[in-house]
Amino acid sequence: MSKLRNYFEKDRRYEFLTGTILAALCVPLWAGTPCALSFLGADGVLLRVLQAVCALFAALALLALAVKATHWRGYAGTFLKRPGMVKLARIFYWMVVLAFALTVTDRLALSLIDTVRGALAAEKNPDGFIASMVYMFWNSRSFFWYGIGVTVKIALLGTAIAFLLAVLMAFLRIQKPARQDGDLVRFLKKLGRGFAHVYITVIRGTPMMVQALIIYYAGFGLFKGSGMTVTEINRVWSFFISGLFTVSLNSTAYLAEVLRGGIESIDAGQTEAARSLGMTGWQAMRRVVFPQAVKNSVPAIGNEFIINIKDSSVLSVIGVMDLMYATSSVSGIYYSTLPIYCVAALLYLILTYLSSLIMKGVSHKLDTQARDLPSSN
Amino acid sequence: MEPELRIQKLEKSFGSLKVLKGIDLEVNAGEVVCIIGASGSGKSTLLRCINLLEEAESGHIWFEGKDLMDLGTDLNQLRQRIGMVFQSFNLFANRNVLDNCTVAPITVKRLPRAEAEALAEKQLTDVGLKDFIRADSRRLSGGQKQRVAIARALCMAPDILLFDEPTSALDPEIVGEVLDVMKRLAGEGMTMVVVTHEMAFAREVSDRVVFMDGGVILEQGAPQEVFGHPREARTREFLSRYLEDI
């Protein structure tokens, strides 16, 4: 941002080029039909003035180009470099910038506001793409609010539960038999290690959509087997609960690996120092290694949360009424496809972007490195 | 008198590489023993075996009458009384200077916080770090870090202190500040086993110098003997490289 400001305020080398480009960008905007709020109109006086300014500037720029072509070496000595001329060019340049700003406000910003106003008041789904997006979002806003609520709830709760489970899973994965352990303890430790390994491999190696279906139907079958009626099952094993289950179990595998990496990244010397002071392995982990590991993992945990916001969209296959489910429902109501999915994309983007801003703040507070929006699992 | 520490026939290998080939060593209470020798001779491994940071394959380590190699021995109990100072300091990066010193007394010895802090403040003052008590341990100089590490070990009131090349990671200008602390401790009668390349320190401070080579103790004795009239050719060869130093 400061780079851009610096360019406009101080850098005068590309004045003519930038001004010409801005003036050229105005041309197609003027050609567009003005909206009801337009103050420039289709051929108002102000519009003509702006056009004249831009045309004059373009002419000046062409002249400068011609002079430059003929006086490549002696350009500094030409009339264009006289103080008065330089000042004039600068004033003209700023007028072009102003003309561009006015044009953009009139043709784009005001148009958008007009479209939104029209769409909000419309009786039926308007034809315009953006108008239709606004109309459908506004008229089905209760669906979307509910969907956003469910998505955020699942992502938040899912990540939180997954974190707790992942702590256990990470410990299962890194534990090693100690020299004084008996055969049974050794066997149990190996069993736990093997379980964690298999769990992480299976979960990370299968799509969450498939996991959601398996978990939902497996749970359903289990309750059915215990002799409950479908109504009762739907009460305890709701779509939401099984969706939350899926996200939690899925994230556990990823977060366990994140935590394992975090723990292993802490210099082993610190553990040795703690042990040499008489701390048990567990005390060293709890007092020294684990707090550092968690702190270093905070950005990755935030990433997992953002991934969960996006990836929980696959839960709509089992009927979890999240943002994606709301979108599909609204799509059905209006027989609309492209505009409504663009609405969904925009809403997801807003959610993830806000989350990443929050994560950046948290990371900054904790003095760790935040990352950009993560890719999906 | 029963020695504080008695090591018998200690053997250790890493894979097929035999690092310790039967070490016998005794350290009496109040004695300062310096272990010298070339890199790879097994000095550090021996020291790390003493408090079982490395597990030896066979042999015995008696410390205050208990065999650490015995599987029934409560290692955590014994380690409280065996302090260790590392080459790379190994301060707890998530804690400030004071907390580095108090965490073990509080969690292991169950000292009340106020008592642990008073103890830590005294130890930190003694190593000349009174003004750094609240400092971030990551922002200290190497010499300061090592002095914190020594104070941290002393807070557990150990009966013996093991130093694993405590000055090797420091630049020559600040080696002195750590050695001064160690000299003071030696003067106060602390039992110390020091693996070091600081020959001048070994000569001046130690009661006994142990020369290790190829996983065995080749020669040991009073510093003036080992440095002045080494018996073994290998010792002479090794020491000749340090002649300018001493």
XYZ file of C-alpha atoms in Angstrom, chain A residues 13 15-17 20 56-72 75 78-81 85 89:
29
model
C 9.040 9.076 -14.163
C 3.469 10.279 -15.031
C 2.489 10.344 -18.684
C 2.203 6.573 -18.935
C -2.738 7.784 -20.207
C -5.976 16.878 -23.591
C -3.733 14.867 -21.310
C -3.559 12.055 -23.853
C -2.602 14.573 -26.522
C 0.109 16.014 -24.252
C 1.400 12.515 -23.555
C 1.527 11.752 -27.292
C 3.415 14.974 -27.872
C 5.873 14.062 -25.119
C 6.307 10.657 -26.699
C 7.043 12.213 -30.084
C 9.558 14.641 -28.544
C 11.182 11.814 -26.656
C 11.469 9.777 -29.870
C 13.160 12.616 -31.722
C 15.204 14.050 -28.831
C 16.217 10.884 -27.000
C 15.163 15.435 -23.836
C 13.386 20.419 -24.565
C 10.472 22.708 -23.648
C 8.792 19.767 -21.902
C 11.357 19.940 -19.161
C 5.669 22.853 -18.392
C 1.843 18.337 -16.760
